[in-house]
């Protein structure tokens, strides 16, 4: 069963482009997380959302609870944004997570 | 920032040997998790803990055990390592209404 689906799986962009990564889910959630993982690196939490929109620098995350959909946008993309972006759902009282398979983003100079 | 440290960072071991990975946190958080990350599977929950001596299984718990005798330490043990347990292991802590915090990972190779 796939409770969370990310798209696209791979994305290549030119520096400066506006990027959108999508996350759709099929279950009730308490929160949705966007995570970033650089090659060979650790995992960093970018956003935790339960409604609406959040912005941090060039990154914007939105969530539509009714449509069970979230997007991560990167404005003015840069090669250092190249990473895997992972959507994760918070479910249940133990705050266990269900993870998407990730989107591999490559930004070319 | 939540202090979370995993050790060792890298480990090579032989099939059949026991291995223990350690996750240490400095923030006194209640919830701690062990995940493994494999190509094509993403992150999968092995075990989690919701307090001292309180642990439960995740989706891929076979072959693993955990212990939490102190709030700050969550240990993951492979009683008899197999090649299928070659993976990158991440520890994470969860704070209510706050983002997750992950350790830097342990790369385990079972030969």
PDB file of N, CA and C in Angstrom, chain B:
ATOM      1  N   UNK B   1      18.981  23.819  19.031  1.00  0.00           N
ATOM      2  CA  UNK B   1      19.021  22.675  18.130  1.00  0.00           C
ATOM      3  C   UNK B   1      19.153  21.389  18.947  1.00  0.00           C
ATOM      4  N   UNK B   2      18.372  20.370  18.547  1.00  0.00           N
ATOM      5  CA  UNK B   2      18.402  19.105  19.260  1.00  0.00           C
ATOM      6  C   UNK B   2      19.730  18.420  19.037  1.00  0.00           C
ATOM      7  N   UNK B   3      20.373  17.997  20.152  1.00  0.00           N
ATOM      8  CA  UNK B   3      21.635  17.289  20.049  1.00  0.00           C
ATOM      9  C   UNK B   3      21.375  15.807  19.921  1.00  0.00           C
ATOM     10  N   UNK B   4      21.692  15.238  18.801  1.00  0.00           N
ATOM     11  CA  UNK B   4      21.485  13.818  18.589  1.00  0.00           C
ATOM     12  C   UNK B   4      22.712  13.256  17.899  1.00  0.00           C
ATOM     13  N   UNK B   5      23.301  12.243  18.471  1.00  0.00           N
ATOM     14  CA  UNK B   5      24.558  11.674  17.998  1.00  0.00           C
ATOM     15  C   UNK B   5      24.401  10.186  17.811  1.00  0.00           C
ATOM     16  N   UNK B   6      24.850   9.718  16.646  1.00  0.00           N
ATOM     17  CA  UNK B   6      24.856   8.294  16.382  1.00  0.00           C
ATOM     18  C   UNK B   6      26.285   7.787  16.385  1.00  0.00           C
ATOM     19  N   UNK B   7      26.451   6.567  16.894  1.00  0.00           N
ATOM     20  CA  UNK B   7      27.766   5.946  16.834  1.00  0.00           C
ATOM     21  C   UNK B   7      27.617   4.441  16.646  1.00  0.00           C
ATOM     22  N   UNK B   8      28.542   3.806  15.895  1.00  0.00           N
ATOM     23  CA  UNK B   8      29.578   4.475  15.109  1.00  0.00           C
ATOM     24  C   UNK B   8      28.988   5.105  13.846  1.00  0.00           C
ATOM     25  N   UNK B   9      29.764   5.855  13.115  1.00  0.00           N
ATOM     26  CA  UNK B   9      29.309   6.424  11.846  1.00  0.00           C
ATOM     27  C   UNK B   9      29.421   5.409  10.721  1.00  0.00           C
ATOM     28  N   UNK B  10      30.417   4.554  10.811  1.00  0.00           N
ATOM     29  CA  UNK B  10      30.617   3.498   9.816  1.00  0.00           C
ATOM     30  C   UNK B  10      30.988   2.212  10.557  1.00  0.00           C
ATOM     31  N   UNK B  11      30.500   1.102  10.016  1.00  0.00           N
ATOM     32  CA  UNK B  11      30.807  -0.192  10.626  1.00  0.00           C
ATOM     33  C   UNK B  11      30.794  -1.254   9.550  1.00  0.00           C
ATOM     34  N   UNK B  12      31.850  -2.061   9.530  1.00  0.00           N
ATOM     35  CA  UNK B  12      31.896  -3.233   8.667  1.00  0.00           C
ATOM     36  C   UNK B  12      31.982  -4.446   9.583  1.00  0.00           C
ATOM     37  N   UNK B  13      31.116  -5.394   9.369  1.00  0.00           N
ATOM     38  CA  UNK B  13      31.095  -6.568  10.228  1.00  0.00           C
ATOM     39  C   UNK B  13      30.841  -7.806   9.390  1.00  0.00           C
ATOM     40  N   UNK B  14      31.083  -8.958   9.990  1.00  0.00           N
ATOM     41  CA  UNK B  14      30.880 -10.206   9.269  1.00  0.00           C
ATOM     42  C   UNK B  14      29.515 -10.801   9.598  1.00  0.00           C
ATOM     43  N   UNK B  15      29.007 -11.543   8.650  1.00  0.00           N
ATOM     44  CA  UNK B  15      27.742 -12.244   8.860  1.00  0.00           C
ATOM     45  C   UNK B  15      27.807 -13.091  10.121  1.00  0.00           C
ATOM     46  N   UNK B  16      26.728 -12.997  10.919  1.00  0.00           N
ATOM     47  CA  UNK B  16      26.644 -13.811  12.127  1.00  0.00           C
ATOM     48  C   UNK B  16      27.134 -13.141  13.388  1.00  0.00           C
ATOM     49  N   UNK B  17      27.789 -11.998  13.250  1.00  0.00           N
ATOM     50  CA  UNK B  17      28.293 -11.307  14.445  1.00  0.00           C
ATOM     51  C   UNK B  17      27.238 -10.354  14.984  1.00  0.00           C
ATOM     52  N   UNK B  18      27.247 -10.118  16.293  1.00  0.00           N
ATOM     53  CA  UNK B  18      26.315  -9.138  16.854  1.00  0.00           C
ATOM     54  C   UNK B  18      26.839  -7.718  16.649  1.00  0.00           C
ATOM     55  N   UNK B  19      25.915  -6.792  16.467  1.00  0.00           N
ATOM     56  CA  UNK B  19      26.277  -5.385  16.257  1.00  0.00           C
ATOM     57  C   UNK B  19      25.319  -4.525  17.056  1.00  0.00           C
ATOM     58  N   UNK B  20      25.836  -3.522  17.719  1.00  0.00           N
ATOM     59  CA  UNK B  20      24.989  -2.565  18.438  1.00  0.00           C
ATOM     60  C   UNK B  20      25.293  -1.159  17.958  1.00  0.00           C
ATOM     61  N   UNK B  21      24.234  -0.458  17.577  1.00  0.00           N
ATOM     62  CA  UNK B  21      24.323   0.941  17.185  1.00  0.00           C
ATOM     63  C   UNK B  21      23.719   1.785  18.301  1.00  0.00           C
ATOM     64  N   UNK B  22      24.340   2.929  18.513  1.00  0.00           N
ATOM     65  CA  UNK B  22      23.894   3.774  19.627  1.00  0.00           C
ATOM     66  C   UNK B  22      23.380   5.114  19.117  1.00  0.00           C
ATOM     67  N   UNK B  23      22.293   5.547  19.721  1.00  0.00           N
ATOM     68  CA  UNK B  23      21.756   6.878  19.481  1.00  0.00           C
ATOM     69  C   UNK B  23      21.689   7.602  20.813  1.00  0.00           C
ATOM     70  N   UNK B  24      22.291   8.755  20.864  1.00  0.00           N
ATOM     71  CA  UNK B  24      22.358   9.535  22.100  1.00  0.00           C
ATOM     72  C   UNK B  24      21.773  10.915  21.871  1.00  0.00           C
ATOM     73  N   UNK B  25      20.875  11.333  22.737  1.00  0.00           N
ATOM     74  CA  UNK B  25      20.301  12.675  22.634  1.00  0.00           C
ATOM     75  C   UNK B  25      20.554  13.440  23.936  1.00  0.00           C
ATOM     76  N   UNK B  26      20.641  14.735  23.797  1.00  0.00           N
ATOM     77  CA  UNK B  26      20.953  15.578  24.947  1.00  0.00           C
ATOM     78  C   UNK B  26      19.762  16.417  25.398  1.00  0.00           C
ATOM     79  N   UNK B  27      18.604  16.207  24.754  1.00  0.00           N
ATOM     80  CA  UNK B  27      17.477  17.103  24.966  1.00  0.00           C
ATOM     81  C   UNK B  27      16.338  16.509  25.783  1.00  0.00           C
ATOM     82  N   UNK B  28      16.480  15.281  26.248  1.00  0.00           N
ATOM     83  CA  UNK B  28      15.478  14.685  27.135  1.00  0.00           C
ATOM     84  C   UNK B  28      14.129  14.467  26.449  1.00  0.00           C
ATOM     85  N   UNK B  29      14.160  14.211  25.127  1.00  0.00           N
ATOM     86  CA  UNK B  29      12.909  13.986  24.413  1.00  0.00           C
ATOM     87  C   UNK B  29      12.402  12.575  24.621  1.00  0.00           C
ATOM     88  N   UNK B  30      11.081  12.449  24.616  1.00  0.00           N
ATOM     89  CA  UNK B  30      10.447  11.183  24.952  1.00  0.00           C
ATOM     90  C   UNK B  30      10.525  10.166  23.809  1.00  0.00           C
ATOM     91  N   UNK B  31      10.256  10.625  22.587  1.00  0.00           N
ATOM     92  CA  UNK B  31      10.137   9.707  21.452  1.00  0.00           C
ATOM     93  C   UNK B  31      11.447   9.609  20.687  1.00  0.00           C
ATOM     94  N   UNK B  32      11.883   8.364  20.469  1.00  0.00           N
ATOM     95  CA  UNK B  32      13.082   8.109  19.667  1.00  0.00           C
ATOM     96  C   UNK B  32      12.781   6.981  18.689  1.00  0.00           C
ATOM     97  N   UNK B  33      13.420   7.045  17.524  1.00  0.00           N
ATOM     98  CA  UNK B  33      13.111   6.121  16.439  1.00  0.00           C
ATOM     99  C   UNK B  33      14.398   5.609  15.805  1.00  0.00           C
ATOM    100  N   UNK B  34      14.337   4.382  15.329  1.00  0.00           N
ATOM    101  CA  UNK B  34      15.382   3.843  14.460  1.00  0.00           C
ATOM    102  C   UNK B  34      14.765   3.531  13.099  1.00  0.00           C
ATOM    103  N   UNK B  35      15.407   4.069  12.039  1.00  0.00           N
ATOM    104  CA  UNK B  35      14.997   3.819  10.669  1.00  0.00           C
ATOM    105  C   UNK B  35      16.171   3.216   9.912  1.00  0.00           C
ATOM    106  N   UNK B  36      15.845   2.482   8.873  1.00  0.00           N
ATOM    107  CA  UNK B  36      16.857   2.101   7.904  1.00  0.00           C
ATOM    108  C   UNK B  36      16.475   2.682   6.552  1.00  0.00           C
ATOM    109  N   UNK B  37      17.500   3.014   5.773  1.00  0.00           N
ATOM    110  CA  UNK B  37      17.282   3.608   4.462  1.00  0.00           C
ATOM    111  C   UNK B  37      17.989   2.782   3.408  1.00  0.00           C
ATOM    112  N   UNK B  38      17.221   2.323   2.458  1.00  0.00           N
ATOM    113  CA  UNK B  38      17.750   1.486   1.392  1.00  0.00           C
ATOM    114  C   UNK B  38      17.264   2.004   0.048  1.00  0.00           C
ATOM    115  N   UNK B  39      18.096   1.897  -0.991  1.00  0.00           N
ATOM    116  CA  UNK B  39      17.665   2.325  -2.316  1.00  0.00           C
ATOM    117  C   UNK B  39      16.386   1.608  -2.726  1.00  0.00           C
ATOM    118  N   UNK B  40      15.435   2.375  -3.243  1.00  0.00           N
ATOM    119  CA  UNK B  40      14.183   1.794  -3.697  1.00  0.00           C
ATOM    120  C   UNK B  40      13.148   1.593  -2.604  1.00  0.00           C
ATOM    121  N   UNK B  41      13.557   1.767  -1.345  1.00  0.00           N
ATOM    122  CA  UNK B  41      12.612   1.568  -0.241  1.00  0.00           C
ATOM    123  C   UNK B  41      12.419   2.822   0.607  1.00  0.00           C
ATOM    124  N   UNK B  42      13.290   3.764   0.472  1.00  0.00           N
ATOM    125  CA  UNK B  42      13.175   4.941   1.308  1.00  0.00           C
ATOM    126  C   UNK B  42      13.468   4.604   2.763  1.00  0.00           C
ATOM    127  N   UNK B  43      12.912   5.399   3.642  1.00  0.00           N
ATOM    128  CA  UNK B  43      13.111   5.223   5.075  1.00  0.00           C
ATOM    129  C   UNK B  43      12.026   4.314   5.643  1.00  0.00           C
ATOM    130  N   UNK B  44      12.439   3.324   6.415  1.00  0.00           N
ATOM    131  CA  UNK B  44      11.480   2.409   7.014  1.00  0.00           C
ATOM    132  C   UNK B  44      11.757   2.289   8.505  1.00  0.00           C
ATOM    133  N   UNK B  45      10.691   2.253   9.279  1.00  0.00           N
ATOM    134  CA  UNK B  45      10.797   2.224  10.735  1.00  0.00           C
ATOM    135  C   UNK B  45      11.137   0.818  11.217  1.00  0.00           C
ATOM    136  N   UNK B  46      12.169   0.746  12.063  1.00  0.00           N
ATOM    137  CA  UNK B  46      12.571  -0.544  12.624  1.00  0.00           C
ATOM    138  C   UNK B  46      11.926  -0.737  13.993  1.00  0.00           C
ATOM    139  N   UNK B  47      12.233   0.163  14.894  1.00  0.00           N
ATOM    140  CA  UNK B  47      11.659   0.180  16.244  1.00  0.00           C
ATOM    141  C   UNK B  47      11.549   1.627  16.689  1.00  0.00           C
ATOM    142  N   UNK B  48      10.707   1.855  17.674  1.00  0.00           N
ATOM    143  CA  UNK B  48      10.656   3.166  18.275  1.00  0.00           C
ATOM    144  C   UNK B  48      10.449   3.031  19.779  1.00  0.00           C
ATOM    145  N   UNK B  49      10.693   4.132  20.460  1.00  0.00           N
ATOM    146  CA  UNK B  49      10.551   4.152  21.923  1.00  0.00           C
ATOM    147  C   UNK B  49       9.768   5.383  22.332  1.00  0.00           C
ATOM    148  N   UNK B  50       8.878   5.185  23.294  1.00  0.00           N
ATOM    149  CA  UNK B  50       8.085   6.311  23.787  1.00  0.00           C
ATOM    150  C   UNK B  50       8.379   6.588  25.258  1.00  0.00           C
ATOM    151  N   UNK B  51       9.485   6.040  25.741  1.00  0.00           N
ATOM    152  CA  UNK B  51       9.928   6.308  27.097  1.00  0.00           C
ATOM    153  C   UNK B  51      10.919   5.248  27.545  1.00  0.00           C
ATOM    154  N   UNK B  52      11.504   5.452  28.725  1.00  0.00           N
ATOM    155  CA  UNK B  52      12.453   4.485  29.249  1.00  0.00           C
ATOM    156  C   UNK B  52      11.773   3.127  29.390  1.00  0.00           C
ATOM    157  N   UNK B  53      12.391   2.126  28.810  1.00  0.00           N
ATOM    158  CA  UNK B  53      11.916   0.740  28.815  1.00  0.00           C
ATOM    159  C   UNK B  53      10.624   0.537  28.027  1.00  0.00           C
ATOM    160  N   UNK B  54      10.141   1.563  27.339  1.00  0.00           N
ATOM    161  CA  UNK B  54       8.930   1.459  26.526  1.00  0.00           C
ATOM    162  C   UNK B  54       9.303   1.506  25.052  1.00  0.00           C
ATOM    163  N   UNK B  55       9.190   0.352  24.395  1.00  0.00           N
ATOM    164  CA  UNK B  55       9.542   0.298  22.987  1.00  0.00           C
ATOM    165  C   UNK B  55       8.483  -0.495  22.230  1.00  0.00           C
ATOM    166  N   UNK B  56       8.476  -0.318  20.917  1.00  0.00           N
ATOM    167  CA  UNK B  56       7.530  -1.057  20.092  1.00  0.00           C
ATOM    168  C   UNK B  56       8.144  -1.276  18.723  1.00  0.00           C
ATOM    169  N   UNK B  57       7.581  -2.252  18.004  1.00  0.00           N
ATOM    170  CA  UNK B  57       8.128  -2.627  16.703  1.00  0.00           C
ATOM    171  C   UNK B  57       7.603  -1.722  15.615  1.00  0.00           C
ATOM    172  N   UNK B  58       8.444  -1.567  14.594  1.00  0.00           N
ATOM    173  CA  UNK B  58       8.032  -0.900  13.380  1.00  0.00           C
ATOM    174  C   UNK B  58       7.782  -1.921  12.290  1.00  0.00           C
ATOM    175  N   UNK B  59       7.825  -1.453  11.041  1.00  0.00           N
ATOM    176  CA  UNK B  59       7.451  -2.319   9.921  1.00  0.00           C
ATOM    177  C   UNK B  59       8.522  -3.321   9.524  1.00  0.00           C
ATOM    178  N   UNK B  60       9.792  -3.095   9.902  1.00  0.00           N
ATOM    179  CA  UNK B  60      10.870  -3.999   9.502  1.00  0.00           C
ATOM    180  C   UNK B  60      11.691  -4.400  10.716  1.00  0.00           C
ATOM    181  N   UNK B  61      11.044  -4.905  11.741  1.00  0.00           N
ATOM    182  CA  UNK B  61      11.709  -5.171  13.019  1.00  0.00           C
ATOM    183  C   UNK B  61      12.390  -6.539  13.099  1.00  0.00           C
ATOM    184  N   UNK B  62      12.085  -7.453  12.179  1.00  0.00           N
ATOM    185  CA  UNK B  62      12.669  -8.797  12.260  1.00  0.00           C
ATOM    186  C   UNK B  62      14.189  -8.727  12.205  1.00  0.00           C
ATOM    187  N   UNK B  63      14.843  -9.407  13.169  1.00  0.00           N
ATOM    188  CA  UNK B  63      16.304  -9.443  13.207  1.00  0.00           C
ATOM    189  C   UNK B  63      16.924  -8.324  14.023  1.00  0.00           C
ATOM    190  N   UNK B  64      16.080  -7.459  14.561  1.00  0.00           N
ATOM    191  CA  UNK B  64      16.551  -6.323  15.360  1.00  0.00           C
ATOM    192  C   UNK B  64      15.899  -6.318  16.733  1.00  0.00           C
ATOM    193  N   UNK B  65      16.659  -5.842  17.709  1.00  0.00           N
ATOM    194  CA  UNK B  65      16.094  -5.570  19.021  1.00  0.00           C
ATOM    195  C   UNK B  65      16.591  -4.206  19.477  1.00  0.00           C
ATOM    196  N   UNK B  66      15.886  -3.624  20.438  1.00  0.00           N
ATOM    197  CA  UNK B  66      16.261  -2.304  20.928  1.00  0.00           C
ATOM    198  C   UNK B  66      16.195  -2.301  22.443  1.00  0.00           C
ATOM    199  N   UNK B  67      16.863  -1.318  23.009  1.00  0.00           N
ATOM    200  CA  UNK B  67      16.758  -1.115  24.450  1.00  0.00           C
ATOM    201  C   UNK B  67      16.890   0.364  24.755  1.00  0.00           C
ATOM    202  N   UNK B  68      16.185   0.771  25.794  1.00  0.00           N
ATOM    203  CA  UNK B  68      16.250   2.166  26.249  1.00  0.00           C
ATOM    204  C   UNK B  68      16.195   2.151  27.768  1.00  0.00           C
ATOM    205  N   UNK B  69      17.357   2.123  28.365  1.00  0.00           N
ATOM    206  CA  UNK B  69      17.451   2.087  29.820  1.00  0.00           C
ATOM    207  C   UNK B  69      17.584   3.490  30.407  1.00  0.00           C
ATOM    208  N   UNK B  70      17.931   4.450  29.556  1.00  0.00           N
ATOM    209  CA  UNK B  70      18.014   5.847  29.982  1.00  0.00           C
ATOM    210  C   UNK B  70      17.326   6.690  28.918  1.00  0.00           C
ATOM    211  N   UNK B  71      16.777   7.818  29.314  1.00  0.00           N
ATOM    212  CA  UNK B  71      16.086   8.686  28.361  1.00  0.00           C
ATOM    213  C   UNK B  71      16.980   9.049  27.196  1.00  0.00           C
ATOM    214  N   UNK B  72      18.251   9.282  27.450  1.00  0.00           N
ATOM    215  CA  UNK B  72      19.128   9.821  26.422  1.00  0.00           C
ATOM    216  C   UNK B  72      19.673   8.796  25.444  1.00  0.00           C
ATOM    217  N   UNK B  73      19.578   7.514  25.741  1.00  0.00           N
ATOM    218  CA  UNK B  73      20.199   6.507  24.892  1.00  0.00           C
ATOM    219  C   UNK B  73      19.184   5.493  24.367  1.00  0.00           C
ATOM    220  N   UNK B  74      19.262   5.257  23.056  1.00  0.00           N
ATOM    221  CA  UNK B  74      18.401   4.266  22.396  1.00  0.00           C
ATOM    222  C   UNK B  74      19.315   3.385  21.578  1.00  0.00           C
ATOM    223  N   UNK B  75      19.403   2.112  21.949  1.00  0.00           N
ATOM    224  CA  UNK B  75      20.338   1.195  21.309  1.00  0.00           C
ATOM    225  C   UNK B  75      19.604   0.259  20.352  1.00  0.00           C
ATOM    226  N   UNK B  76      20.203   0.048  19.206  1.00  0.00           N
ATOM    227  CA  UNK B  76      19.688  -0.895  18.215  1.00  0.00           C
ATOM    228  C   UNK B  76      20.691  -2.037  18.094  1.00  0.00           C
ATOM    229  N   UNK B  77      20.211  -3.270  18.285  1.00  0.00           N
ATOM    230  CA  UNK B  77      21.093  -4.427  18.221  1.00  0.00           C
ATOM    231  C   UNK B  77      20.671  -5.379  17.120  1.00  0.00           C
ATOM    232  N   UNK B  78      21.647  -5.778  16.331  1.00  0.00           N
ATOM    233  CA  UNK B  78      21.480  -6.858  15.370  1.00  0.00           C
ATOM    234  C   UNK B  78      22.109  -8.078  16.039  1.00  0.00           C
ATOM    235  N   UNK B  79      21.285  -9.009  16.451  1.00  0.00           N
ATOM    236  CA  UNK B  79      21.789 -10.133  17.259  1.00  0.00           C
ATOM    237  C   UNK B  79      22.764 -11.000  16.459  1.00  0.00           C
ATOM    238  N   UNK B  80      22.474 -11.188  15.182  1.00  0.00           N
ATOM    239  CA  UNK B  80      23.314 -11.987  14.294  1.00  0.00           C
ATOM    240  C   UNK B  80      23.195 -11.382  12.899  1.00  0.00           C
ATOM    241  N   UNK B  81      24.136 -10.504  12.586  1.00  0.00           N
ATOM    242  CA  UNK B  81      24.001  -9.696  11.378  1.00  0.00           C
ATOM    243  C   UNK B  81      23.941 -10.554  10.106  1.00  0.00           C
ATOM    244  N   UNK B  82      23.115 -10.119   9.178  1.00  0.00           N
ATOM    245  CA  UNK B  82      23.016 -10.768   7.867  1.00  0.00           C
ATOM    246  C   UNK B  82      23.277  -9.727   6.776  1.00  0.00           C
ATOM    247  N   UNK B  83      23.582 -10.188   5.594  1.00  0.00           N
ATOM    248  CA  UNK B  83      23.895  -9.269   4.496  1.00  0.00           C
ATOM    249  C   UNK B  83      22.705  -8.370   4.157  1.00  0.00           C
ATOM    250  N   UNK B  84      21.499  -8.868   4.403  1.00  0.00           N
ATOM    251  CA  UNK B  84      20.301  -8.062   4.116  1.00  0.00           C
ATOM    252  C   UNK B  84      20.167  -6.873   5.069  1.00  0.00           C
ATOM    253  N   UNK B  85      20.966  -6.862   6.119  1.00  0.00           N
ATOM    254  CA  UNK B  85      20.935  -5.745   7.048  1.00  0.00           C
ATOM    255  C   UNK B  85      21.985  -4.681   6.713  1.00  0.00           C
ATOM    256  N   UNK B  86      22.700  -4.882   5.631  1.00  0.00           N
ATOM    257  CA  UNK B  86      23.555  -3.815   5.112  1.00  0.00           C
ATOM    258  C   UNK B  86      22.665  -2.648   4.711  1.00  0.00           C
ATOM    259  N   UNK B  87      22.912  -1.486   5.314  1.00  0.00           N
ATOM    260  CA  UNK B  87      22.011  -0.365   5.115  1.00  0.00           C
ATOM    261  C   UNK B  87      22.608   0.871   5.783  1.00  0.00           C
ATOM    262  N   UNK B  88      21.894   1.961   5.618  1.00  0.00           N
ATOM    263  CA  UNK B  88      22.205   3.158   6.389  1.00  0.00           C
ATOM    264  C   UNK B  88      21.120   3.300   7.451  1.00  0.00           C
ATOM    265  N   UNK B  89      21.540   3.442   8.686  1.00  0.00           N
ATOM    266  CA  UNK B  89      20.608   3.494   9.809  1.00  0.00           C
ATOM    267  C   UNK B  89      20.561   4.912  10.367  1.00  0.00           C
ATOM    268  N   UNK B  90      19.353   5.407  10.536  1.00  0.00           N
ATOM    269  CA  UNK B  90      19.146   6.747  11.086  1.00  0.00           C
ATOM    270  C   UNK B  90      18.343   6.664  12.380  1.00  0.00           C
ATOM    271  N   UNK B  91      18.787   7.407  13.338  1.00  0.00           N
ATOM    272  CA  UNK B  91      18.042   7.618  14.557  1.00  0.00           C
ATOM    273  C   UNK B  91      17.345   8.980  14.443  1.00  0.00           C
ATOM    274  N   UNK B  92      16.176   9.085  15.031  1.00  0.00           N
ATOM    275  CA  UNK B  92      15.470  10.368  15.012  1.00  0.00           C
ATOM    276  C   UNK B  92      14.770  10.575  16.341  1.00  0.00           C
ATOM    277  N   UNK B  93      14.567  11.830  16.669  1.00  0.00           N
ATOM    278  CA  UNK B  93      13.783  12.164  17.851  1.00  0.00           C
ATOM    279  C   UNK B  93      12.641  13.071  17.436  1.00  0.00           C
ATOM    280  N   UNK B  94      11.567  13.004  18.189  1.00  0.00           N
ATOM    281  CA  UNK B  94      10.362  13.751  17.853  1.00  0.00           C
ATOM    282  C   UNK B  94       9.949  14.596  19.035  1.00  0.00           C
ATOM    283  N   UNK B  95       9.736  15.837  18.754  1.00  0.00           N
ATOM    284  CA  UNK B  95       9.254  16.766  19.759  1.00  0.00           C
ATOM    285  C   UNK B  95       7.868  17.202  19.340  1.00  0.00           C
ATOM    286  N   UNK B  96       6.940  17.206  20.276  1.00  0.00           N
ATOM    287  CA  UNK B  96       5.553  17.530  19.929  1.00  0.00           C
ATOM    288  C   UNK B  96       5.474  18.884  19.247  1.00  0.00           C
ATOM    289  N   UNK B  97       4.741  18.884  18.128  1.00  0.00           N
ATOM    290  CA  UNK B  97       4.515  20.111  17.359  1.00  0.00           C
ATOM    291  C   UNK B  97       5.781  20.773  16.844  1.00  0.00           C
ATOM    292  N   UNK B  98       6.835  20.002  16.689  1.00  0.00           N
ATOM    293  CA  UNK B  98       8.078  20.519  16.149  1.00  0.00           C
ATOM    294  C   UNK B  98       8.610  19.545  15.110  1.00  0.00           C
ATOM    295  N   UNK B  99       9.451  20.039  14.213  1.00  0.00           N
ATOM    296  CA  UNK B  99      10.005  19.144  13.200  1.00  0.00           C
ATOM    297  C   UNK B  99      10.836  18.031  13.814  1.00  0.00           C
ATOM    298  N   UNK B 100      11.013  16.998  13.010  1.00  0.00           N
ATOM    299  CA  UNK B 100      11.864  15.889  13.428  1.00  0.00           C
ATOM    300  C   UNK B 100      13.329  16.303  13.411  1.00  0.00           C
ATOM    301  N   UNK B 101      14.107  15.585  14.231  1.00  0.00           N
ATOM    302  CA  UNK B 101      15.550  15.758  14.207  1.00  0.00           C
ATOM    303  C   UNK B 101      16.181  14.389  13.991  1.00  0.00           C
ATOM    304  N   UNK B 102      17.063  14.333  12.992  1.00  0.00           N
ATOM    305  CA  UNK B 102      17.720  13.078  12.649  1.00  0.00           C
ATOM    306  C   UNK B 102      19.191  13.122  13.041  1.00  0.00           C
ATOM    307  N   UNK B 103      19.717  11.957  13.404  1.00  0.00           N
ATOM    308  CA  UNK B 103      21.148  11.816  13.541  1.00  0.00           C
ATOM    309  C   UNK B 103      21.804  11.779  12.170  1.00  0.00           C
ATOM    310  N   UNK B 104      23.119  11.731  12.152  1.00  0.00           N
ATOM    311  CA  UNK B 104      23.856  11.772  10.883  1.00  0.00           C
ATOM    312  C   UNK B 104      23.931  10.429  10.182  1.00  0.00           C
ATOM    313  N   UNK B 105      23.421   9.401  10.813  1.00  0.00           N
ATOM    314  CA  UNK B 105      23.374   8.103  10.161  1.00  0.00           C
ATOM    315  C   UNK B 105      24.569   7.229  10.478  1.00  0.00           C
ATOM    316  N   UNK B 106      24.327   5.920  10.402  1.00  0.00           N
ATOM    317  CA  UNK B 106      25.391   4.922  10.534  1.00  0.00           C
ATOM    318  C   UNK B 106      25.347   4.046   9.303  1.00  0.00           C
ATOM    319  N   UNK B 107      26.458   3.993   8.604  1.00  0.00           N
ATOM    320  CA  UNK B 107      26.536   3.133   7.419  1.00  0.00           C
ATOM    321  C   UNK B 107      27.084   1.785   7.849  1.00  0.00           C
ATOM    322  N   UNK B 108      26.239   0.760   7.773  1.00  0.00           N
ATOM    323  CA  UNK B 108      26.614  -0.585   8.200  1.00  0.00           C
ATOM    324  C   UNK B 108      26.753  -1.498   6.992  1.00  0.00           C
ATOM    325  N   UNK B 109      27.876  -2.179   6.912  1.00  0.00           N
ATOM    326  CA  UNK B 109      28.110  -3.161   5.860  1.00  0.00           C
ATOM    327  C   UNK B 109      28.344  -4.518   6.505  1.00  0.00           C
ATOM    328  N   UNK B 110      27.552  -5.487   6.094  1.00  0.00           N
ATOM    329  CA  UNK B 110      27.698  -6.848   6.600  1.00  0.00           C
ATOM    330  C   UNK B 110      28.251  -7.712   5.472  1.00  0.00           C
ATOM    331  N   UNK B 111      29.443  -8.254   5.671  1.00  0.00           N
ATOM    332  CA  UNK B 111      30.112  -9.013   4.597  1.00  0.00           C
ATOM    333  C   UNK B 111      29.939 -10.523   4.771  1.00  0.00           C
TER     334      UNK B 111
END
